[in-house]
PDB file of C-alpha atoms and ligand atoms in Angstrom:
ATOM      1  CA  MET A  30       8.291  39.464 -51.956  1.00  0.00           C
ATOM      2  CA  HIS A  31      10.272  36.200 -51.837  1.00  0.00           C
ATOM      3  CA  PRO A  32       7.993  33.098 -51.691  1.00  0.00           C
ATOM      4  CA  ASN A  33       9.466  32.091 -48.319  1.00  0.00           C
ATOM      5  CA  GLN A  34       8.330  35.413 -46.836  1.00  0.00           C
ATOM      6  CA  GLN A  35       4.928  35.169 -48.573  1.00  0.00           C
ATOM      7  CA  ILE A  36       4.349  31.731 -47.086  1.00  0.00           C
ATOM      8  CA  GLU A  37       5.610  32.833 -43.680  1.00  0.00           C
ATOM      9  CA  ARG A  38       3.102  35.720 -43.608  1.00  0.00           C
ATOM     10  CA  TRP A  39       0.252  33.580 -44.878  1.00  0.00           C
ATOM     11  CA  LEU A  40       1.001  30.929 -42.234  1.00  0.00           C
ATOM     12  CA  ALA A  41       1.081  33.551 -39.484  1.00  0.00           C
ATOM     13  CA  ALA A  42      -2.296  34.915 -40.628  1.00  0.00           C
ATOM     14  CA  SER A  43      -3.770  31.402 -40.895  1.00  0.00           C
ATOM     15  CA  ARG A  44      -2.630  30.593 -37.386  1.00  0.00           C
ATOM     16  CA  GLU A  45      -4.053  33.854 -36.101  1.00  0.00           C
ATOM     17  CA  SER A  46      -7.524  32.927 -37.326  1.00  0.00           C
ATOM     18  CA  PHE A  47      -7.278  29.347 -36.030  1.00  0.00           C
ATOM     19  CA  SER A  48      -9.818  29.164 -33.242  1.00  0.00           C
ATOM     20  CA  GLN A  49      -9.282  25.697 -31.760  1.00  0.00           C
ATOM     21  CA  HIS A  50      -7.425  25.521 -28.466  1.00  0.00           C
ATOM     22  CA  GLU A  51      -7.402  21.792 -27.857  1.00  0.00           C
ATOM     23  CA  ARG A  52      -4.939  20.937 -30.636  1.00  0.00           C
ATOM     24  CA  PRO A  53      -2.096  22.624 -32.583  1.00  0.00           C
ATOM     25  CA  PHE A  54      -2.505  24.266 -35.973  1.00  0.00           C
ATOM     26  CA  VAL A  55      -1.298  21.615 -38.444  1.00  0.00           C
ATOM     27  CA  THR A  56       0.683  22.363 -41.621  1.00  0.00           C
ATOM     28  CA  LEU A  57       1.265  19.476 -44.000  1.00  0.00           C
ATOM     29  CA  SER A  58       4.367  19.911 -46.146  1.00  0.00           C
ATOM     30  CA  TYR A  59       6.079  17.480 -48.493  1.00  0.00           C
ATOM     31  CA  ALA A  60       7.622  17.163 -51.949  1.00  0.00           C
ATOM     32  CA  GLN A  61       6.268  15.142 -54.862  1.00  0.00           C
ATOM     33  CA  GLY A  62       6.930  14.608 -58.553  1.00  0.00           C
ATOM     34  CA  TRP A  63       4.394  15.789 -61.122  1.00  0.00           C
ATOM     35  CA  ASP A  64       2.654  12.397 -60.821  1.00  0.00           C
ATOM     36  CA  GLY A  65       2.093  12.694 -57.065  1.00  0.00           C
ATOM     37  CA  SER A  66       4.843  10.256 -56.031  1.00  0.00           C
ATOM     38  CA  ILE A  67       6.938  11.087 -52.963  1.00  0.00           C
ATOM     39  CA  THR A  68       9.506   8.348 -53.568  1.00  0.00           C
ATOM     40  CA  LEU A  69      10.128   5.332 -55.807  1.00  0.00           C
ATOM     41  CA  ARG A  70       8.909   2.826 -53.244  1.00  0.00           C
ATOM     42  CA  THR A  71       8.293   3.010 -49.532  1.00  0.00           C
ATOM     43  CA  GLY A  72      11.400   2.512 -47.456  1.00  0.00           C
ATOM     44  CA  GLN A  73      13.573   4.176 -50.054  1.00  0.00           C
ATOM     45  CA  PRO A  74      14.662   7.815 -49.773  1.00  0.00           C
ATOM     46  CA  LEU A  75      14.432  10.038 -52.857  1.00  0.00           C
ATOM     47  CA  ALA A  76      15.483  13.687 -52.711  1.00  0.00           C
ATOM     48  CA  LEU A  77      12.950  15.507 -54.887  1.00  0.00           C
ATOM     49  CA  SER A  78      13.268  19.139 -53.765  1.00  0.00           C
ATOM     50  CA  GLY A  79      15.754  21.460 -55.402  1.00  0.00           C
ATOM     51  CA  GLU A  80      18.107  23.618 -53.344  1.00  0.00           C
ATOM     52  CA  GLU A  81      15.724  26.539 -52.922  1.00  0.00           C
ATOM     53  CA  SER A  82      12.755  24.337 -52.024  1.00  0.00           C
ATOM     54  CA  THR A  83      14.899  22.542 -49.466  1.00  0.00           C
ATOM     55  CA  ARG A  84      15.675  25.925 -47.916  1.00  0.00           C
ATOM     56  CA  LEU A  85      11.941  26.644 -47.874  1.00  0.00           C
ATOM     57  CA  THR A  86      11.353  23.384 -45.977  1.00  0.00           C
ATOM     58  CA  HIS A  87      13.930  24.374 -43.366  1.00  0.00           C
ATOM     59  CA  HIS A  88      12.453  27.867 -43.201  1.00  0.00           C
ATOM     60  CA  LEU A  89       9.008  26.352 -42.579  1.00  0.00           C
ATOM     61  CA  ARG A  90      10.389  24.095 -39.866  1.00  0.00           C
ATOM     62  CA  SER A  91      11.585  27.159 -37.999  1.00  0.00           C
ATOM     63  CA  GLN A  92       8.050  28.600 -38.153  1.00  0.00           C
ATOM     64  CA  HIS A  93       6.559  25.698 -36.194  1.00  0.00           C
ATOM     65  CA  ASP A  94       6.784  24.576 -32.565  1.00  0.00           C
ATOM     66  CA  GLY A  95       6.903  20.899 -33.516  1.00  0.00           C
ATOM     67  CA  ILE A  96       7.708  18.707 -36.515  1.00  0.00           C
ATOM     68  CA  LEU A  97       6.270  15.213 -36.942  1.00  0.00           C
ATOM     69  CA  VAL A  98       7.015  12.217 -39.169  1.00  0.00           C
ATOM     70  CA  GLY A  99       6.020   8.554 -39.139  1.00  0.00           C
ATOM     71  CA  ILE A 100       8.397   5.772 -38.159  1.00  0.00           C
ATOM     72  CA  GLY A 101       8.468   4.668 -41.827  1.00  0.00           C
ATOM     73  CA  THR A 102      10.214   7.919 -42.721  1.00  0.00           C
ATOM     74  CA  VAL A 103      12.665   7.588 -39.823  1.00  0.00           C
ATOM     75  CA  LEU A 104      13.594   4.065 -40.917  1.00  0.00           C
ATOM     76  CA  SER A 105      14.111   5.032 -44.562  1.00  0.00           C
ATOM     77  CA  ASP A 106      15.429   8.622 -44.473  1.00  0.00           C
ATOM     78  CA  ASP A 107      17.010   8.863 -40.991  1.00  0.00           C
ATOM     79  CA  PRO A 108      16.078  12.584 -40.851  1.00  0.00           C
ATOM     80  CA  GLN A 109      17.274  15.153 -38.305  1.00  0.00           C
ATOM     81  CA  LEU A 110      14.183  17.364 -38.637  1.00  0.00           C
ATOM     82  CA  ASN A 111      16.074  20.516 -37.656  1.00  0.00           C
ATOM     83  CA  VAL A 112      16.866  23.847 -39.309  1.00  0.00           C
ATOM     84  CA  ARG A 113      20.181  23.598 -41.148  1.00  0.00           C
ATOM     85  CA  GLN A 114      19.673  25.306 -44.493  1.00  0.00           C
ATOM     86  CA  TRP A 115      18.809  28.931 -44.467  1.00  0.00           C
ATOM     87  CA  SER A 116      19.076  31.982 -46.703  1.00  0.00           C
ATOM     88  CA  GLY A 117      18.485  35.626 -46.082  1.00  0.00           C
ATOM     89  CA  PRO A 118      19.823  38.324 -43.811  1.00  0.00           C
ATOM     90  CA  THR A 119      18.352  37.017 -40.552  1.00  0.00           C
ATOM     91  CA  PRO A 120      19.902  34.193 -38.503  1.00  0.00           C
ATOM     92  CA  PRO A 121      18.325  30.718 -38.826  1.00  0.00           C
ATOM     93  CA  GLY A 122      15.096  30.282 -36.940  1.00  0.00           C
ATOM     94  CA  PRO A 123      14.890  27.909 -33.948  1.00  0.00           C
ATOM     95  CA  ASN A 124      14.693  24.152 -34.249  1.00  0.00           C
ATOM     96  CA  PRO A 125      11.195  22.734 -33.744  1.00  0.00           C
ATOM     97  CA  GLN A 126      10.506  19.879 -31.320  1.00  0.00           C
ATOM     98  CA  PRO A 127      11.003  16.608 -33.261  1.00  0.00           C
ATOM     99  CA  ILE A 128       8.161  14.087 -32.880  1.00  0.00           C
ATOM    100  CA  VAL A 129       7.794  10.543 -34.286  1.00  0.00           C
ATOM    101  CA  LEU A 130       4.638   8.451 -34.574  1.00  0.00           C
ATOM    102  CA  ASP A 131       5.877   4.997 -33.623  1.00  0.00           C
ATOM    103  CA  SER A 132       3.186   2.704 -32.190  1.00  0.00           C
ATOM    104  CA  GLN A 133       5.473  -0.307 -31.782  1.00  0.00           C
ATOM    105  CA  LEU A 134       8.629   1.572 -30.692  1.00  0.00           C
ATOM    106  CA  ARG A 135      10.689   0.526 -33.696  1.00  0.00           C
ATOM    107  CA  ILE A 136      12.961   3.575 -33.669  1.00  0.00           C
ATOM    108  CA  PRO A 137      16.579   2.329 -33.777  1.00  0.00           C
ATOM    109  CA  ALA A 138      19.034   3.592 -31.169  1.00  0.00           C
ATOM    110  CA  ALA A 139      21.343   4.612 -34.021  1.00  0.00           C
ATOM    111  CA  ALA A 140      18.734   6.945 -35.581  1.00  0.00           C
ATOM    112  CA  ARG A 141      19.978  10.522 -35.913  1.00  0.00           C
ATOM    113  CA  LEU A 142      16.883  11.697 -34.026  1.00  0.00           C
ATOM    114  CA  CYS A 143      18.275   9.849 -30.988  1.00  0.00           C
ATOM    115  CA  HIS A 144      21.443  11.938 -31.087  1.00  0.00           C
ATOM    116  CA  LEU A 145      20.353  15.541 -31.476  1.00  0.00           C
ATOM    117  CA  ALA A 146      22.501  18.099 -29.679  1.00  0.00           C
ATOM    118  CA  ASP A 147      19.692  20.330 -28.426  1.00  0.00           C
ATOM    119  CA  LYS A 148      16.463  18.320 -28.266  1.00  0.00           C
ATOM    120  CA  ARG A 149      15.072  15.086 -26.888  1.00  0.00           C
ATOM    121  CA  CYS A 150      12.932  13.563 -29.604  1.00  0.00           C
ATOM    122  CA  TRP A 151       9.361  12.770 -28.528  1.00  0.00           C
ATOM    123  CA  VAL A 152       8.234   9.301 -29.578  1.00  0.00           C
ATOM    124  CA  LEU A 153       4.466   8.792 -29.579  1.00  0.00           C
ATOM    125  CA  THR A 154       3.559   5.149 -29.004  1.00  0.00           C
ATOM    126  CA  SER A 155       0.482   3.084 -28.244  1.00  0.00           C
ATOM    127  CA  ARG A 156       2.512   0.335 -26.568  1.00  0.00           C
ATOM    128  CA  SER A 157       1.962   0.432 -22.860  1.00  0.00           C
ATOM    129  CA  GLY A 158       4.322  -0.605 -20.078  1.00  0.00           C
ATOM    130  CA  VAL A 159       7.433   0.259 -22.044  1.00  0.00           C
ATOM    131  CA  GLU A 160      10.595   1.344 -20.294  1.00  0.00           C
ATOM    132  CA  LEU A 161      12.599   4.266 -21.615  1.00  0.00           C
ATOM    133  CA  VAL A 162      14.893   2.708 -24.213  1.00  0.00           C
ATOM    134  CA  ASP A 163      17.151   5.694 -24.737  1.00  0.00           C
ATOM    135  CA  SER A 164      17.631   8.769 -22.579  1.00  0.00           C
ATOM    136  CA  SER A 165      17.764  10.961 -25.683  1.00  0.00           C
ATOM    137  CA  LEU A 166      14.132  10.048 -26.369  1.00  0.00           C
ATOM    138  CA  GLU A 167      10.981  10.876 -24.479  1.00  0.00           C
ATOM    139  CA  ILE A 168       8.441   8.096 -24.841  1.00  0.00           C
ATOM    140  CA  ILE A 169       4.832   9.301 -24.687  1.00  0.00           C
ATOM    141  CA  THR A 170       2.230   6.538 -24.411  1.00  0.00           C
ATOM    142  CA  LEU A 171      -1.179   7.297 -25.885  1.00  0.00           C
ATOM    143  CA  PRO A 172      -4.359   5.358 -26.658  1.00  0.00           C
ATOM    144  CA  GLY A 173      -4.369   3.444 -29.945  1.00  0.00           C
ATOM    145  CA  ASP A 174      -6.900   3.818 -32.753  1.00  0.00           C
ATOM    146  CA  ALA A 175      -8.998   0.947 -34.162  1.00  0.00           C
ATOM    147  CA  GLU A 176      -5.880  -0.448 -35.900  1.00  0.00           C
ATOM    148  CA  GLY A 177      -3.687  -0.136 -32.813  1.00  0.00           C
ATOM    149  CA  ARG A 178      -1.798   2.862 -34.180  1.00  0.00           C
ATOM    150  CA  VAL A 179      -1.379   6.008 -32.155  1.00  0.00           C
ATOM    151  CA  CYS A 180      -4.714   7.877 -32.089  1.00  0.00           C
ATOM    152  CA  LEU A 181      -4.025  11.170 -33.871  1.00  0.00           C
ATOM    153  CA  HIS A 182      -6.698  13.130 -31.991  1.00  0.00           C
ATOM    154  CA  GLU A 183      -5.222  12.066 -28.648  1.00  0.00           C
ATOM    155  CA  ALA A 184      -1.730  12.759 -29.954  1.00  0.00           C
ATOM    156  CA  LEU A 185      -2.591  16.309 -30.976  1.00  0.00           C
ATOM    157  CA  ARG A 186      -4.361  16.982 -27.669  1.00  0.00           C
ATOM    158  CA  GLU A 187      -1.267  15.795 -25.795  1.00  0.00           C
ATOM    159  CA  LEU A 188       1.070  17.887 -27.968  1.00  0.00           C
ATOM    160  CA  ARG A 189      -1.046  20.987 -27.345  1.00  0.00           C
ATOM    161  CA  ARG A 190      -0.964  20.276 -23.595  1.00  0.00           C
ATOM    162  CA  ARG A 191       2.812  20.201 -23.895  1.00  0.00           C
ATOM    163  CA  GLY A 192       2.890  23.639 -25.492  1.00  0.00           C
ATOM    164  CA  ILE A 193       2.982  22.749 -29.189  1.00  0.00           C
ATOM    165  CA  ARG A 194       0.724  25.355 -30.801  1.00  0.00           C
ATOM    166  CA  SER A 195       1.847  24.756 -34.387  1.00  0.00           C
ATOM    167  CA  LEU A 196       2.862  21.425 -35.902  1.00  0.00           C
ATOM    168  CA  MET A 197       4.487  20.706 -39.262  1.00  0.00           C
ATOM    169  CA  VAL A 198       3.800  17.201 -40.632  1.00  0.00           C
ATOM    170  CA  GLU A 199       6.378  16.082 -43.220  1.00  0.00           C
ATOM    171  CA  GLY A 200       5.222  12.561 -44.054  1.00  0.00           C
ATOM    172  CA  GLY A 201       5.407   9.895 -45.224  1.00  0.00           C
ATOM    173  CA  ALA A 202       2.369   8.728 -47.140  1.00  0.00           C
ATOM    174  CA  ASN A 203       0.714   6.732 -44.351  1.00  0.00           C
ATOM    175  CA  VAL A 204       0.943   9.697 -42.020  1.00  0.00           C
ATOM    176  CA  ILE A 205      -0.166  12.212 -44.671  1.00  0.00           C
ATOM    177  CA  THR A 206      -3.202  10.044 -45.495  1.00  0.00           C
ATOM    178  CA  ALA A 207      -4.067   9.465 -41.831  1.00  0.00           C
ATOM    179  CA  PHE A 208      -4.002  13.196 -41.009  1.00  0.00           C
ATOM    180  CA  LEU A 209      -6.171  13.984 -44.040  1.00  0.00           C
ATOM    181  CA  ARG A 210      -8.623  11.179 -43.247  1.00  0.00           C
ATOM    182  CA  GLU A 211      -9.033  12.550 -39.747  1.00  0.00           C
ATOM    183  CA  ARG A 212      -9.495  16.109 -41.127  1.00  0.00           C
ATOM    184  CA  LEU A 213      -6.584  17.312 -39.027  1.00  0.00           C
ATOM    185  CA  VAL A 214      -4.675  19.295 -41.670  1.00  0.00           C
ATOM    186  CA  ASP A 215      -5.232  23.054 -41.651  1.00  0.00           C
ATOM    187  CA  ALA A 216      -2.680  24.195 -44.224  1.00  0.00           C
ATOM    188  CA  LEU A 217      -0.742  22.580 -47.051  1.00  0.00           C
ATOM    189  CA  VAL A 218       2.603  23.615 -48.563  1.00  0.00           C
ATOM    190  CA  LEU A 219       3.421  21.346 -51.486  1.00  0.00           C
ATOM    191  CA  THR A 220       6.637  21.230 -53.494  1.00  0.00           C
ATOM    192  CA  VAL A 221       6.146  19.817 -56.994  1.00  0.00           C
ATOM    193  CA  ALA A 222       9.443  18.816 -58.596  1.00  0.00           C
ATOM    194  CA  PRO A 223       9.619  18.496 -62.405  1.00  0.00           C
ATOM    195  CA  ILE A 224      10.042  14.737 -62.515  1.00  0.00           C
ATOM    196  CA  LEU A 225       7.799  11.734 -63.122  1.00  0.00           C
ATOM    197  CA  VAL A 226       8.553   9.019 -60.598  1.00  0.00           C
ATOM    198  CA  GLY A 227       5.822   6.421 -61.082  1.00  0.00           C
ATOM    199  CA  GLY A 228       6.271   5.399 -57.491  1.00  0.00           C
ATOM    200  CA  TYR A 229       4.803   5.627 -54.013  1.00  0.00           C
ATOM    201  CA  LYS A 230       1.996   8.214 -53.870  1.00  0.00           C
ATOM    202  CA  ALA A 231       1.569  10.819 -51.146  1.00  0.00           C
ATOM    203  CA  VAL A 232      -2.170  10.479 -50.592  1.00  0.00           C
ATOM    204  CA  GLY A 233      -3.976   7.157 -50.236  1.00  0.00           C
ATOM    205  CA  ASP A 234      -7.630   6.280 -49.669  1.00  0.00           C
ATOM    206  CA  LEU A 235      -9.359   9.044 -47.727  1.00  0.00           C
ATOM    207  CA  GLY A 236     -12.494   6.973 -47.207  1.00  0.00           C
ATOM    208  CA  ILE A 237     -14.638   9.502 -49.057  1.00  0.00           C
ATOM    209  CA  ALA A 238     -16.701   8.634 -52.141  1.00  0.00           C
ATOM    210  CA  VAL A 239     -18.544  11.918 -52.681  1.00  0.00           C
ATOM    211  CA  LYS A 240     -16.746  14.752 -54.494  1.00  0.00           C
ATOM    212  CA  ALA A 241     -18.363  17.480 -52.387  1.00  0.00           C
ATOM    213  CA  GLN A 242     -16.897  15.907 -49.247  1.00  0.00           C
ATOM    214  CA  LEU A 243     -13.307  15.725 -50.492  1.00  0.00           C
ATOM    215  CA  PRO A 244     -10.875  18.122 -48.817  1.00  0.00           C
ATOM    216  CA  ARG A 245     -10.458  21.317 -50.831  1.00  0.00           C
ATOM    217  CA  ILE A 246      -7.758  23.928 -50.866  1.00  0.00           C
ATOM    218  CA  ALA A 247      -8.756  27.585 -50.946  1.00  0.00           C
ATOM    219  CA  PRO A 248      -7.522  30.143 -51.652  1.00  0.00           C
ATOM    220  CA  VAL A 249      -4.734  28.675 -53.777  1.00  0.00           C
ATOM    221  CA  PHE A 250      -1.309  30.327 -53.968  1.00  0.00           C
ATOM    222  CA  ASN A 251       1.657  29.337 -56.104  1.00  0.00           C
ATOM    223  CA  SER A 252       5.182  30.356 -56.885  1.00  0.00           C
ATOM    224  CA  ARG A 253       8.382  29.020 -58.463  1.00  0.00           C
ATOM    225  CA  LEU A 254      11.546  28.146 -56.590  1.00  0.00           C
ATOM    226  CA  GLY A 255      14.122  27.138 -59.178  1.00  0.00           C
ATOM    227  CA  ASP A 256      12.395  24.498 -61.340  1.00  0.00           C
ATOM    228  CA  ASP A 257      10.054  23.457 -58.516  1.00  0.00           C
ATOM    229  CA  VAL A 258       6.503  24.748 -58.256  1.00  0.00           C
ATOM    230  CA  ILE A 259       5.337  25.567 -54.744  1.00  0.00           C
ATOM    231  CA  LEU A 260       1.608  25.393 -54.059  1.00  0.00           C
ATOM    232  CA  TRP A 261       0.067  26.447 -50.802  1.00  0.00           C
ATOM    233  CA  GLY A 262      -3.371  27.023 -49.311  1.00  0.00           C
ATOM    234  CA  ASN A 263      -5.772  26.296 -46.464  1.00  0.00           C
ATOM    235  CA  LEU A 264      -7.702  23.030 -46.201  1.00  0.00           C
ATOM    236  CA  HIS A 265     -11.501  22.964 -46.052  1.00  0.00           C
ATOM    237  CA  TYR A 266     -13.559  19.897 -45.273  1.00  0.00           C
ATOM    238  CA  GLU A 267     -17.095  21.263 -45.280  1.00  0.00           C
ATOM    239  CA  GLU A 268     -19.588  20.038 -47.808  1.00  0.00           C
ATOM    240  CA  ALA A 269     -19.630  22.443 -50.749  1.00  0.00           C
ATOM    241  CA  SER A 270     -22.798  24.537 -50.799  1.00  0.00           C
ATOM    242  CA  SER A 271     -23.082  24.682 -54.613  1.00  0.00           C
TER     243      SER A 271
HETATM  244  N1  NAP B 301       8.893  13.391 -50.592  1.00  0.00           N
HETATM  245  C1  NAP B 301       8.653  13.696 -49.348  1.00  0.00           C
HETATM  246  O1  NAP B 301       8.388  14.873 -49.031  1.00  0.00           O
HETATM  247  C2  NAP B 301       8.690  12.638 -48.285  1.00  0.00           C
HETATM  248  C3  NAP B 301       8.482  13.011 -46.960  1.00  0.00           C
HETATM  249  C4  NAP B 301       8.499  12.018 -45.977  1.00  0.00           C
HETATM  250  C5  NAP B 301       8.713  10.700 -46.338  1.00  0.00           C
HETATM  251  N2  NAP B 301       8.900  10.387 -47.632  1.00  0.00           N
HETATM  252  C6  NAP B 301       9.083   8.962 -48.006  1.00  0.00           C
HETATM  253  O2  NAP B 301       7.961   8.227 -47.562  1.00  0.00           O
HETATM  254  C7  NAP B 301       8.356   6.895 -47.256  1.00  0.00           C
HETATM  255  C8  NAP B 301       7.804   6.519 -45.896  1.00  0.00           C
HETATM  256  O3  NAP B 301       6.403   6.616 -45.927  1.00  0.00           O
HETATM  257  P1  NAP B 301       5.510   5.488 -45.245  1.00  0.00           P
HETATM  258  O4  NAP B 301       4.107   5.729 -45.671  1.00  0.00           O
HETATM  259  O5  NAP B 301       6.089   4.136 -45.518  1.00  0.00           O
HETATM  260  O6  NAP B 301       5.739   5.723 -43.684  1.00  0.00           O
HETATM  261  P2  NAP B 301       5.357   6.933 -42.708  1.00  0.00           P
HETATM  262  O7  NAP B 301       4.085   7.562 -43.134  1.00  0.00           O
HETATM  263  O8  NAP B 301       6.550   7.782 -42.516  1.00  0.00           O
HETATM  264  O9  NAP B 301       5.150   6.137 -41.342  1.00  0.00           O
HETATM  265  C9  NAP B 301       4.027   5.288 -41.245  1.00  0.00           C
HETATM  266  C10 NAP B 301       4.071   4.546 -39.945  1.00  0.00           C
HETATM  267  O10 NAP B 301       3.820   5.432 -38.855  1.00  0.00           O
HETATM  268  C11 NAP B 301       3.259   4.683 -37.800  1.00  0.00           C
HETATM  269  N3  NAP B 301       2.061   5.314 -37.258  1.00  0.00           N
HETATM  270  C12 NAP B 301       1.766   5.423 -35.944  1.00  0.00           C
HETATM  271  N4  NAP B 301       0.578   5.972 -35.759  1.00  0.00           N
HETATM  272  C13 NAP B 301       0.076   6.225 -36.974  1.00  0.00           C
HETATM  273  C14 NAP B 301      -1.159   6.762 -37.417  1.00  0.00           C
HETATM  274  N5  NAP B 301      -2.104   7.164 -36.574  1.00  0.00           N
HETATM  275  N6  NAP B 301      -1.359   6.859 -38.747  1.00  0.00           N
HETATM  276  C15 NAP B 301      -0.417   6.478 -39.641  1.00  0.00           C
HETATM  277  N7  NAP B 301       0.778   5.952 -39.277  1.00  0.00           N
HETATM  278  C16 NAP B 301       1.018   5.815 -37.942  1.00  0.00           C
HETATM  279  C17 NAP B 301       2.869   3.315 -38.378  1.00  0.00           C
HETATM  280  O11 NAP B 301       3.847   2.368 -37.997  1.00  0.00           O
HETATM  281  P3  NAP B 301       3.614   1.611 -36.589  1.00  0.00           P
HETATM  282  O12 NAP B 301       2.288   0.907 -36.728  1.00  0.00           O
HETATM  283  O13 NAP B 301       4.779   0.721 -36.436  1.00  0.00           O
HETATM  284  O14 NAP B 301       3.560   2.685 -35.573  1.00  0.00           O
HETATM  285  C18 NAP B 301       2.968   3.533 -39.864  1.00  0.00           C
HETATM  286  O15 NAP B 301       3.299   2.355 -40.578  1.00  0.00           O
HETATM  287  C19 NAP B 301       9.856   6.862 -47.288  1.00  0.00           C
HETATM  288  O16 NAP B 301      10.304   6.142 -48.429  1.00  0.00           O
HETATM  289  C20 NAP B 301      10.277   8.317 -47.353  1.00  0.00           C
HETATM  290  O17 NAP B 301      11.446   8.495 -48.116  1.00  0.00           O
HETATM  291  C21 NAP B 301       8.896  11.320 -48.621  1.00  0.00           C
END
């Protein structure tokens, strides 16, 4: 079976056994070099995925109700977050709902996410009393966390209320780290490109000092797409029993 189909089936089964109803099932998916870097330095785009892995990313997008990135990624990559690259006999899957974490409403009016043909991008902010800056955006005001950033637990509750049952989180590093710190990632699909970047790492301080409490992935699956290695598995946060 092609890896895209394997991952699709595994995701469907993982979602099936997901028992929480107050938030969406969360899949974290990003690309890194062999050294764990996602780009040279923050604010700078770097295409790491090969052609087939890029198609996998678009395939995965179509398997989720929503797709979320941080404002740092919007400012550096100007992504569209839709399904454009596709292979196989079936037509492309649907576009997910694009969502941006943007506490201070820094999203520029010229961003491609402000000009999508079929969707109004949802912008999650913790700034209150803000008028709608662009009719192509829907501003959703939520409580802030201790640092004034959008509270992820509140954000996920609100997304679930709005019908988002599955959410793909694509980055960048601050967002990846924040979701992991809050134990809000259920599944991980990682593309490892055969390059050493020596740059900006995907995962920062998780605030955990004990090995048994670090998030673990099990079972572990892997495959090759071109020269990229794809790793995928479910996240577990419980303390190991042995
Ligand atoms: N290789 C890959 O797969 C991949 C994928 C995505 C991005 N990238 C790269 O990653 C870089 C961007 O990463 P980044 O770490 O600078 O930015 P980021 O993670 O995309 O965005 C971080 C920003 O999101 C906002 N935010 C709001 N609520 C948050 C919360 N609860 N937790 C964390 N952040 C929250 C914060 O800005 P405010 O305080 O202003 O709200 C924060 O600074 C770019 O260079 C991009 O090219 C690579």
